[in-house]
Amino acid sequence: MGSAVITAVLTISVIALAAGLVLAFVSRRLPAATDAAVDRVNELLPQTQCAQCGFPGCRPYAEAIVNDGADINLCPPGGDATVQRLARLLGREAQPVAVASGSPAALAKIDESLCIGCTHCREVCPVDAIVGAQQLMHTVIASECTGCELCVERCPVDCIFMSEAA
Amino acid sequence: MADLILILISTVLVNNFVLVRFLGLCPFMGVSRNLEAAFGMSLATAFVLTLSSSVSYLIHQYLLLPLDLAYLRTISFILVIAACVQLTEIMVRRQSPLLHQVLGIYIPLIATNCAVLGVALLNIQQAENFVESLFYGLGASMGFALVLVLFAGIRGRLDAADVPLPFRGTAIAFVAAGIMSLAFLGFSGMARL
């Protein structure tokens, strides 16, 4: 009786120990995860993941700023405030925001006669610039829209288009 | 070889863990709201499921059975699964921070997915050797992935459908899941395992 209990306890301990050793080994071997500098730059970015900077998202842009010395003024959604904060953090000179690609600040517009109220565009909008309820027509708040075009692709009836800012 | 293919067909379609055995319904309902999350979740679950079911098989066969400790299988399998989930988390975080951001909360949730424990426990009864147990886990995870991605697509359509008020949301999702389960019943009898 006593020995059976001891074997059971020992077996479980051995399994747990082996699992712990494997995890410790893996976490030592793999390269250090997060670059503290990249994290701090990433925190300052607006996390809209709009890719207007020319990088696939905010974190890749933060990595490019830290590792490859990319310009800090490529983020239109963040605006001048973000550039100022980045400049302060990195000790670089603040420049006015550059628009990376295409026309200056096109805004999303919804063709309201076609909208079916599926809420897909509302969910995908990183800055909550789309209002509307399920089964009801949606619309874009022009002053909030950053022109990231994320909603255009999501719309199942293609009723969103980009138009010049008024 | 034929045996292994039979195991795959049996676990993916005939005895699908979600729709036929009704295991793992929690991530099935929780993570099927959009296609990308469903896809990421099924990949992460596939990795954990395959790894944990084959490791569990080894532990059961070469540690618990010789020591006459078969009654410890549930607790030791849970230990193995937790370790596998942690391993996945470390690997995803280190190798691809972007994917880690997308999956985020879902990775620790795999540990509480009852399909993972269910596969590990059924595995030791049904698989006859290590390779078979590997394929059993692989098939189960492929079945889980298939159903999750299909269901995410269906829910995308449901968003745009005009559903009667009392059925909106999770209710209609469960109705759709029931119909899907009926469809999968059509495979029953195709393979016996």
mmCIF file of C-alpha atoms in Angstrom:
data_model
loop_
_atom_site.group_PDB
_atom_site.id
_atom_site.type_symbol
_atom_site.label_atom_id
_atom_site.label_comp_id
_atom_site.label_asym_id
_atom_site.label_seq_id
_atom_site.Cartn_x
_atom_site.Cartn_y
_atom_site.Cartn_z
ATOM 1 C CA MET A 1 0.000 0.000 0.000
ATOM 2 C CA GLY A 2 2.638 2.502 1.083
ATOM 3 C CA SER A 3 4.942 1.705 -1.785
ATOM 4 C CA ALA A 4 2.134 2.086 -4.356
ATOM 5 C CA VAL A 5 1.463 5.613 -3.116
ATOM 6 C CA ILE A 6 5.142 6.467 -3.260
ATOM 7 C CA THR A 7 5.462 5.124 -6.825
ATOM 8 C CA ALA A 8 2.437 7.157 -7.893
ATOM 9 C CA VAL A 9 3.779 10.351 -6.338
ATOM 10 C CA LEU A 10 7.230 9.740 -7.799
ATOM 11 C CA THR A 11 5.845 9.070 -11.291
ATOM 12 C CA ILE A 12 3.808 12.256 -11.372
ATOM 13 C CA SER A 13 6.782 14.216 -10.044
ATOM 14 C CA VAL A 14 9.044 12.740 -12.724
ATOM 15 C CA ILE A 15 6.571 13.661 -15.484
ATOM 16 C CA ALA A 16 6.197 17.184 -14.102
ATOM 17 C CA LEU A 17 9.951 17.575 -13.748
ATOM 18 C CA ALA A 18 10.564 16.366 -17.301
ATOM 19 C CA ALA A 19 7.937 18.780 -18.664
ATOM 20 C CA GLY A 20 9.497 21.629 -16.674
ATOM 21 C CA LEU A 21 12.987 20.817 -17.954
ATOM 22 C CA VAL A 22 11.810 20.715 -21.586
ATOM 23 C CA LEU A 23 10.048 24.070 -21.192
ATOM 24 C CA ALA A 24 13.067 25.650 -19.504
ATOM 25 C CA PHE A 25 15.361 24.304 -22.204
ATOM 26 C CA VAL A 26 13.144 25.605 -25.031
ATOM 27 C CA SER A 27 12.742 29.022 -23.462
ATOM 28 C CA ARG A 28 16.550 29.299 -23.020
ATOM 29 C CA ARG A 29 17.348 28.127 -26.517
ATOM 30 C CA LEU A 30 14.956 30.309 -28.481
ATOM 31 C CA PRO A 31 16.076 33.879 -29.119
ATOM 32 C CA ALA A 32 14.959 36.495 -26.614
ATOM 33 C CA ALA A 33 11.418 37.384 -27.441
ATOM 34 C CA THR A 34 10.670 40.992 -27.312
ATOM 35 C CA ASP A 35 12.931 43.886 -27.912
ATOM 36 C CA ALA A 36 12.234 46.404 -25.151
ATOM 37 C CA ALA A 37 12.817 49.335 -27.519
ATOM 38 C CA VAL A 38 10.445 47.926 -30.132
ATOM 39 C CA ASP A 39 7.830 47.440 -27.413
ATOM 40 C CA ARG A 40 8.079 51.050 -26.262
ATOM 41 C CA VAL A 41 7.844 52.421 -29.797
ATOM 42 C CA ASN A 42 4.948 50.078 -30.510
ATOM 43 C CA GLU A 43 3.102 51.390 -27.455
ATOM 44 C CA LEU A 44 3.226 54.923 -28.832
ATOM 45 C CA LEU A 45 1.753 53.931 -32.195
ATOM 46 C CA PRO A 46 -2.056 54.095 -32.456
ATOM 47 C CA GLN A 47 -2.488 50.332 -33.163
ATOM 48 C CA THR A 48 -4.819 50.939 -36.058
ATOM 49 C CA GLN A 49 -2.832 48.346 -38.079
ATOM 50 C CA CYS A 50 -3.773 50.365 -41.161
ATOM 51 C CA ALA A 51 -0.454 49.887 -42.979
ATOM 52 C CA GLN A 52 -0.499 53.417 -44.374
ATOM 53 C CA CYS A 53 3.146 53.672 -43.282
ATOM 54 C CA GLY A 54 4.056 51.045 -45.856
ATOM 55 C CA PHE A 55 4.645 48.303 -43.256
ATOM 56 C CA PRO A 56 2.112 45.533 -42.630
ATOM 57 C CA GLY A 57 1.072 46.833 -39.192
ATOM 58 C CA CYS A 58 2.068 48.886 -36.178
ATOM 59 C CA ARG A 59 4.539 46.411 -34.729
ATOM 60 C CA PRO A 60 6.431 45.855 -37.993
ATOM 61 C CA TYR A 61 6.634 49.645 -38.312
ATOM 62 C CA ALA A 62 7.987 49.895 -34.754
ATOM 63 C CA GLU A 63 10.589 47.258 -35.612
ATOM 64 C CA ALA A 64 11.556 49.161 -38.749
ATOM 65 C CA ILE A 65 11.934 52.392 -36.764
ATOM 66 C CA VAL A 66 14.171 50.768 -34.160
ATOM 67 C CA ASN A 67 16.195 48.377 -36.288
ATOM 68 C CA ASP A 68 16.340 49.917 -39.747
ATOM 69 C CA GLY A 69 16.025 53.596 -38.872
ATOM 70 C CA ALA A 70 12.762 54.129 -40.753
ATOM 71 C CA ASP A 71 11.316 57.670 -40.644
ATOM 72 C CA ILE A 72 9.130 58.400 -37.637
ATOM 73 C CA ASN A 73 6.642 60.572 -39.515
ATOM 74 C CA LEU A 74 4.921 57.908 -41.605
ATOM 75 C CA CYS A 75 1.871 57.399 -39.398
ATOM 76 C CA PRO A 76 -1.145 59.482 -40.543
ATOM 77 C CA PRO A 77 -3.623 58.090 -37.960
ATOM 78 C CA GLY A 78 -1.239 59.003 -35.137
ATOM 79 C CA GLY A 79 -0.828 62.502 -36.488
ATOM 80 C CA ASP A 80 1.649 65.093 -35.276
ATOM 81 C CA ALA A 81 1.140 64.123 -31.635
ATOM 82 C CA THR A 82 2.555 60.645 -32.259
ATOM 83 C CA VAL A 83 5.497 62.047 -34.202
ATOM 84 C CA GLN A 84 6.262 64.383 -31.292
ATOM 85 C CA ARG A 85 6.165 61.543 -28.774
ATOM 86 C CA LEU A 86 8.298 59.273 -30.955
ATOM 87 C CA ALA A 87 10.798 62.103 -31.459
ATOM 88 C CA ARG A 88 11.032 62.598 -27.713
ATOM 89 C CA LEU A 89 11.476 58.874 -27.035
ATOM 90 C CA LEU A 90 14.078 58.309 -29.716
ATOM 91 C CA GLY A 91 15.848 61.680 -29.551
ATOM 92 C CA ARG A 92 15.172 62.378 -33.216
ATOM 93 C CA GLU A 93 13.889 65.514 -34.840
ATOM 94 C CA ALA A 94 10.120 65.814 -35.231
ATOM 95 C CA GLN A 95 8.899 66.356 -38.791
ATOM 96 C CA PRO A 96 5.390 66.941 -40.094
ATOM 97 C CA VAL A 97 3.479 63.760 -40.930
ATOM 98 C CA ALA A 98 4.175 62.521 -44.407
ATOM 99 C CA VAL A 99 1.475 60.752 -46.377
ATOM 100 C CA ALA A 100 3.183 57.660 -47.612
ATOM 101 C CA SER A 101 1.128 56.608 -50.582
ATOM 102 C CA GLY A 102 -1.359 58.069 -53.009
ATOM 103 C CA SER A 103 -3.811 60.862 -52.551
ATOM 104 C CA PRO A 104 -3.904 62.958 -49.384
ATOM 105 C CA ALA A 105 -6.245 61.515 -46.769
ATOM 106 C CA ALA A 106 -9.020 59.867 -48.713
ATOM 107 C CA LEU A 107 -11.949 58.968 -46.451
ATOM 108 C CA ALA A 108 -14.187 55.925 -46.531
ATOM 109 C CA LYS A 109 -17.761 56.496 -47.648
ATOM 110 C CA ILE A 110 -20.648 54.072 -47.468
ATOM 111 C CA ASP A 111 -23.197 53.929 -50.257
ATOM 112 C CA GLU A 112 -26.084 53.843 -47.853
ATOM 113 C CA SER A 113 -28.630 52.579 -50.348
ATOM 114 C CA LEU A 114 -26.611 49.370 -50.782
ATOM 115 C CA CYS A 115 -25.647 48.764 -47.141
ATOM 116 C CA ILE A 116 -27.223 45.604 -45.679
ATOM 117 C CA GLY A 117 -26.233 46.291 -42.078
ATOM 118 C CA CYS A 118 -23.936 43.300 -41.590
ATOM 119 C CA THR A 119 -21.647 45.178 -39.107
ATOM 120 C CA HIS A 120 -18.525 43.654 -40.680
ATOM 121 C CA CYS A 121 -17.038 47.065 -41.480
ATOM 122 C CA ARG A 122 -17.856 48.353 -38.014
ATOM 123 C CA GLU A 123 -15.957 45.488 -36.399
ATOM 124 C CA VAL A 124 -12.899 45.912 -38.546
ATOM 125 C CA CYS A 125 -12.628 49.709 -38.105
ATOM 126 C CA PRO A 126 -9.623 50.346 -35.820
ATOM 127 C CA VAL A 127 -10.745 53.818 -34.768
ATOM 128 C CA ASP A 128 -14.486 53.169 -34.322
ATOM 129 C CA ALA A 129 -15.370 55.610 -37.076
ATOM 130 C CA ILE A 130 -18.295 53.547 -38.370
ATOM 131 C CA VAL A 131 -21.664 53.681 -36.639
ATOM 132 C CA GLY A 132 -24.700 51.490 -37.273
ATOM 133 C CA ALA A 133 -26.547 48.534 -35.823
ATOM 134 C CA GLN A 134 -27.227 45.043 -37.117
ATOM 135 C CA GLN A 135 -29.659 45.049 -40.045
ATOM 136 C CA LEU A 136 -29.580 48.847 -40.120
ATOM 137 C CA MET A 137 -27.720 51.164 -42.453
ATOM 138 C CA HIS A 138 -24.163 52.155 -41.417
ATOM 139 C CA THR A 139 -22.337 55.391 -41.930
ATOM 140 C CA VAL A 140 -18.807 56.764 -41.534
ATOM 141 C CA ILE A 141 -17.975 59.566 -39.117
ATOM 142 C CA ALA A 142 -15.802 61.659 -41.418
ATOM 143 C CA SER A 143 -13.903 63.398 -38.610
ATOM 144 C CA GLU A 144 -12.815 60.062 -37.127
ATOM 145 C CA CYS A 145 -11.950 58.188 -40.334
ATOM 146 C CA THR A 146 -8.210 57.809 -40.947
ATOM 147 C CA GLY A 147 -8.599 56.471 -44.475
ATOM 148 C CA CYS A 148 -6.996 53.131 -43.687
ATOM 149 C CA GLU A 149 -9.215 51.273 -46.194
ATOM 150 C CA LEU A 150 -9.547 48.222 -43.918
ATOM 151 C CA CYS A 151 -13.331 48.335 -44.211
ATOM 152 C CA VAL A 152 -13.365 48.480 -48.020
ATOM 153 C CA GLU A 153 -12.158 44.918 -48.332
ATOM 154 C CA ARG A 154 -14.466 43.533 -45.647
ATOM 155 C CA CYS A 155 -17.753 44.755 -47.109
ATOM 156 C CA PRO A 156 -19.665 41.782 -48.575
ATOM 157 C CA VAL A 157 -21.708 43.964 -50.935
ATOM 158 C CA ASP A 158 -18.882 46.361 -51.944
ATOM 159 C CA CYS A 159 -20.775 49.442 -50.845
ATOM 160 C CA ILE A 160 -17.735 51.222 -49.332
ATOM 161 C CA PHE A 161 -15.503 53.381 -51.485
ATOM 162 C CA MET A 162 -12.763 55.923 -50.823
ATOM 163 C CA SER A 163 -13.424 59.548 -51.598
ATOM 164 C CA GLU A 164 -11.421 62.757 -51.271
ATOM 165 C CA ALA A 165 -11.837 64.520 -47.951
ATOM 166 C CA ALA A 166 -14.368 67.314 -48.154
ATOM 167 C CA MET B 1 -0.542 2.473 -44.762
ATOM 168 C CA ALA B 2 -4.191 1.692 -45.482
ATOM 169 C CA ASP B 3 -4.734 1.515 -41.734
ATOM 170 C CA LEU B 4 -3.315 4.988 -41.249
ATOM 171 C CA ILE B 5 -5.479 6.492 -44.002
ATOM 172 C CA LEU B 6 -8.475 4.778 -42.458
ATOM 173 C CA ILE B 7 -7.626 6.343 -39.092
ATOM 174 C CA LEU B 8 -7.435 9.778 -40.721
ATOM 175 C CA ILE B 9 -10.781 9.402 -42.493
ATOM 176 C CA SER B 10 -12.360 7.982 -39.375
ATOM 177 C CA THR B 11 -11.210 10.777 -37.078
ATOM 178 C CA VAL B 12 -11.686 13.662 -39.528
ATOM 179 C CA LEU B 13 -15.101 12.757 -40.908
ATOM 180 C CA VAL B 14 -16.782 9.732 -39.365
ATOM 181 C CA ASN B 15 -15.988 10.243 -35.689
ATOM 182 C CA ASN B 16 -15.393 13.971 -35.856
ATOM 183 C CA PHE B 17 -14.651 15.070 -32.310
ATOM 184 C CA VAL B 18 -16.736 18.221 -32.433
ATOM 185 C CA LEU B 19 -19.801 17.211 -34.418
ATOM 186 C CA VAL B 20 -20.122 13.515 -33.625
ATOM 187 C CA ARG B 21 -18.617 13.160 -30.161
ATOM 188 C CA PHE B 22 -19.501 16.727 -29.079
ATOM 189 C CA LEU B 23 -16.128 17.485 -27.523
ATOM 190 C CA GLY B 24 -14.503 20.913 -27.716
ATOM 191 C CA LEU B 25 -17.737 22.829 -28.222
ATOM 192 C CA CYS B 26 -16.412 25.780 -26.234
ATOM 193 C CA PRO B 27 -13.729 26.917 -28.727
ATOM 194 C CA PHE B 28 -16.087 25.803 -31.532
ATOM 195 C CA MET B 29 -18.603 28.454 -30.434
ATOM 196 C CA GLY B 30 -16.155 30.968 -28.988
ATOM 197 C CA VAL B 31 -13.565 31.325 -31.730
ATOM 198 C CA SER B 32 -15.707 30.885 -34.832
ATOM 199 C CA ARG B 33 -16.775 34.519 -35.016
ATOM 200 C CA ASN B 34 -14.267 35.374 -37.694
ATOM 201 C CA LEU B 35 -12.313 33.340 -40.158
ATOM 202 C CA GLU B 36 -8.785 34.483 -39.281
ATOM 203 C CA ALA B 37 -9.119 33.735 -35.571
ATOM 204 C CA ALA B 38 -10.671 30.361 -36.418
ATOM 205 C CA PHE B 39 -7.780 29.554 -38.702
ATOM 206 C CA GLY B 40 -5.127 30.549 -36.175
ATOM 207 C CA MET B 41 -6.891 28.685 -33.400
ATOM 208 C CA SER B 42 -7.144 25.507 -35.448
ATOM 209 C CA LEU B 43 -3.441 25.641 -36.299
ATOM 210 C CA ALA B 44 -2.429 26.124 -32.662
ATOM 211 C CA THR B 45 -4.857 23.420 -31.502
ATOM 212 C CA ALA B 46 -3.633 21.041 -34.204
ATOM 213 C CA PHE B 47 -0.080 21.390 -32.951
ATOM 214 C CA VAL B 48 -1.010 20.882 -29.303
ATOM 215 C CA LEU B 49 -3.389 18.012 -30.031
ATOM 216 C CA THR B 50 -0.971 16.016 -32.137
ATOM 217 C CA LEU B 51 1.936 16.564 -29.761
ATOM 218 C CA SER B 52 0.019 15.880 -26.555
ATOM 219 C CA SER B 53 -1.810 12.791 -27.805
ATOM 220 C CA SER B 54 1.388 11.123 -28.984
ATOM 221 C CA VAL B 55 3.350 12.075 -25.849
ATOM 222 C CA SER B 56 0.450 10.856 -23.697
ATOM 223 C CA TYR B 57 0.503 7.569 -25.559
ATOM 224 C CA LEU B 58 4.230 7.156 -24.851
ATOM 225 C CA ILE B 59 3.799 7.986 -21.175
ATOM 226 C CA HIS B 60 0.870 5.624 -20.811
ATOM 227 C CA GLN B 61 2.581 2.777 -22.645
ATOM 228 C CA TYR B 62 6.077 2.989 -21.209
ATOM 229 C CA LEU B 63 5.617 4.600 -17.802
ATOM 230 C CA LEU B 64 2.139 4.060 -16.394
ATOM 231 C CA LEU B 65 1.381 0.529 -17.624
ATOM 232 C CA PRO B 66 4.684 -1.087 -16.506
ATOM 233 C CA LEU B 67 4.338 0.553 -13.080
ATOM 234 C CA ASP B 68 0.693 -0.527 -12.805
ATOM 235 C CA LEU B 69 -0.451 3.074 -12.474
ATOM 236 C CA ALA B 70 -3.125 3.230 -15.191
ATOM 237 C CA TYR B 71 -5.433 5.071 -12.789
ATOM 238 C CA LEU B 72 -3.094 8.077 -12.959
ATOM 239 C CA ARG B 73 -3.684 8.595 -16.670
ATOM 240 C CA THR B 74 -6.102 11.529 -16.458
ATOM 241 C CA ILE B 75 -3.928 13.644 -14.173
ATOM 242 C CA SER B 76 -0.714 12.840 -16.019
ATOM 243 C CA PHE B 77 -2.332 13.618 -19.384
ATOM 244 C CA ILE B 78 -3.516 16.954 -18.072
ATOM 245 C CA LEU B 79 0.068 17.638 -17.040
ATOM 246 C CA VAL B 80 1.300 16.749 -20.527
ATOM 247 C CA ILE B 81 -1.342 18.925 -22.194
ATOM 248 C CA ALA B 82 -0.518 21.912 -19.983
ATOM 249 C CA ALA B 83 3.161 21.526 -20.832
ATOM 250 C CA CYS B 84 2.396 21.287 -24.565
ATOM 251 C CA VAL B 85 0.257 24.421 -24.431
ATOM 252 C CA GLN B 86 3.004 26.282 -22.621
ATOM 253 C CA LEU B 87 5.509 25.069 -25.203
ATOM 254 C CA THR B 88 3.292 26.327 -28.021
ATOM 255 C CA GLU B 89 2.899 29.665 -26.302
ATOM 256 C CA ILE B 90 6.650 30.115 -25.899
ATOM 257 C CA MET B 91 7.292 29.124 -29.494
ATOM 258 C CA VAL B 92 4.599 31.339 -30.986
ATOM 259 C CA ARG B 93 5.660 34.305 -28.858
ATOM 260 C CA ARG B 94 9.322 33.969 -29.761
ATOM 261 C CA GLN B 95 8.978 33.072 -33.410
ATOM 262 C CA SER B 96 6.111 35.280 -34.498
ATOM 263 C CA PRO B 97 4.978 38.080 -32.180
ATOM 264 C CA LEU B 98 2.385 39.054 -34.792
ATOM 265 C CA LEU B 99 0.649 35.678 -34.623
ATOM 266 C CA HIS B 100 0.905 35.875 -30.846
ATOM 267 C CA GLN B 101 -0.987 39.154 -30.954
ATOM 268 C CA VAL B 102 -3.709 37.633 -33.122
ATOM 269 C CA LEU B 103 -4.112 34.438 -31.080
ATOM 270 C CA GLY B 104 -3.439 36.129 -27.738
ATOM 271 C CA ILE B 105 -5.883 34.711 -25.223
ATOM 272 C CA TYR B 106 -6.750 31.647 -27.291
ATOM 273 C CA ILE B 107 -3.475 29.808 -26.752
ATOM 274 C CA PRO B 108 -3.877 29.260 -22.970
ATOM 275 C CA LEU B 109 -7.501 28.330 -23.675
ATOM 276 C CA ILE B 110 -6.369 25.262 -25.611
ATOM 277 C CA ALA B 111 -5.458 23.706 -22.248
ATOM 278 C CA THR B 112 -9.124 23.737 -21.281
ATOM 279 C CA ASN B 113 -10.316 22.343 -24.618
ATOM 280 C CA CYS B 114 -11.873 19.036 -23.630
ATOM 281 C CA ALA B 115 -11.273 17.623 -27.103
ATOM 282 C CA VAL B 116 -7.544 17.618 -26.344
ATOM 283 C CA LEU B 117 -7.954 15.504 -23.201
ATOM 284 C CA GLY B 118 -10.645 13.432 -24.912
ATOM 285 C CA VAL B 119 -8.358 12.551 -27.799
ATOM 286 C CA ALA B 120 -5.515 11.653 -25.427
ATOM 287 C CA LEU B 121 -7.789 9.347 -23.413
ATOM 288 C CA LEU B 122 -9.505 7.675 -26.387
ATOM 289 C CA ASN B 123 -6.183 7.381 -28.125
ATOM 290 C CA ILE B 124 -4.719 4.936 -25.629
ATOM 291 C CA GLN B 125 -7.704 2.618 -26.059
ATOM 292 C CA GLN B 126 -7.792 2.693 -29.831
ATOM 293 C CA ALA B 127 -4.276 3.167 -31.117
ATOM 294 C CA GLU B 128 -2.112 0.068 -31.290
ATOM 295 C CA ASN B 129 1.277 1.678 -31.702
ATOM 296 C CA PHE B 130 3.010 5.043 -31.609
ATOM 297 C CA VAL B 131 2.548 5.874 -35.293
ATOM 298 C CA GLU B 132 -1.139 5.103 -35.064
ATOM 299 C CA SER B 133 -1.499 7.351 -32.029
ATOM 300 C CA LEU B 134 0.296 10.118 -33.932
ATOM 301 C CA PHE B 135 -2.153 9.792 -36.818
ATOM 302 C CA TYR B 136 -5.060 9.616 -34.422
ATOM 303 C CA GLY B 137 -4.077 12.973 -32.924
ATOM 304 C CA LEU B 138 -3.373 14.434 -36.361
ATOM 305 C CA GLY B 139 -6.741 13.298 -37.701
ATOM 306 C CA ALA B 140 -8.582 14.618 -34.679
ATOM 307 C CA SER B 141 -6.936 18.021 -35.048
ATOM 308 C CA MET B 142 -7.610 18.105 -38.790
ATOM 309 C CA GLY B 143 -11.258 17.323 -38.086
ATOM 310 C CA PHE B 144 -11.380 20.084 -35.485
ATOM 311 C CA ALA B 145 -9.760 22.555 -37.897
ATOM 312 C CA LEU B 146 -12.078 21.595 -40.759
ATOM 313 C CA VAL B 147 -15.218 22.020 -38.675
ATOM 314 C CA LEU B 148 -14.051 25.252 -37.047
ATOM 315 C CA VAL B 149 -13.148 26.928 -40.355
ATOM 316 C CA LEU B 150 -16.359 25.727 -42.041
ATOM 317 C CA PHE B 151 -18.412 26.988 -39.134
ATOM 318 C CA ALA B 152 -16.652 30.370 -39.119
ATOM 319 C CA GLY B 153 -17.668 30.702 -42.777
ATOM 320 C CA ILE B 154 -21.271 29.812 -41.945
ATOM 321 C CA ARG B 155 -21.361 32.353 -39.124
ATOM 322 C CA GLY B 156 -20.050 35.002 -41.495
ATOM 323 C CA ARG B 157 -23.111 34.324 -43.659
ATOM 324 C CA LEU B 158 -25.411 34.307 -40.627
ATOM 325 C CA ASP B 159 -24.314 37.870 -39.803
ATOM 326 C CA ALA B 160 -25.847 39.099 -43.023
ATOM 327 C CA ALA B 161 -28.987 36.956 -42.788
ATOM 328 C CA ASP B 162 -32.338 38.187 -41.570
ATOM 329 C CA VAL B 163 -32.710 36.004 -38.473
ATOM 330 C CA PRO B 164 -35.913 36.133 -36.383
ATOM 331 C CA LEU B 165 -35.310 38.089 -33.202
ATOM 332 C CA PRO B 166 -35.467 35.213 -30.636
ATOM 333 C CA PHE B 167 -32.898 33.216 -32.602
ATOM 334 C CA ARG B 168 -30.269 35.929 -33.050
ATOM 335 C CA GLY B 169 -26.702 35.378 -31.906
ATOM 336 C CA THR B 170 -25.654 32.159 -30.200
ATOM 337 C CA ALA B 171 -29.079 30.519 -30.628
ATOM 338 C CA ILE B 172 -28.960 30.460 -34.411
ATOM 339 C CA ALA B 173 -25.298 29.432 -34.229
ATOM 340 C CA PHE B 174 -26.263 26.338 -32.244
ATOM 341 C CA VAL B 175 -29.074 25.566 -34.707
ATOM 342 C CA ALA B 176 -26.554 25.808 -37.554
ATOM 343 C CA ALA B 177 -24.125 23.602 -35.618
ATOM 344 C CA GLY B 178 -26.877 21.020 -35.133
ATOM 345 C CA ILE B 179 -27.614 20.930 -38.852
ATOM 346 C CA MET B 180 -23.889 20.596 -39.540
ATOM 347 C CA SER B 181 -23.741 17.710 -37.098
ATOM 348 C CA LEU B 182 -26.637 16.032 -38.921
ATOM 349 C CA ALA B 183 -24.735 16.438 -42.178
ATOM 350 C CA PHE B 184 -21.692 14.781 -40.638
ATOM 351 C CA LEU B 185 -23.876 11.874 -39.498
ATOM 352 C CA GLY B 186 -24.022 11.021 -43.196
ATOM 353 C CA PHE B 187 -20.463 9.744 -42.901
ATOM 354 C CA SER B 188 -21.287 7.253 -40.146
ATOM 355 C CA GLY B 189 -20.627 3.670 -41.117
ATOM 356 C CA MET B 190 -18.071 4.668 -43.751
ATOM 357 C CA ALA B 191 -15.203 3.559 -41.545
ATOM 358 C CA ARG B 192 -15.127 1.611 -38.344
ATOM 359 C CA LEU B 193 -12.494 2.203 -35.697
#
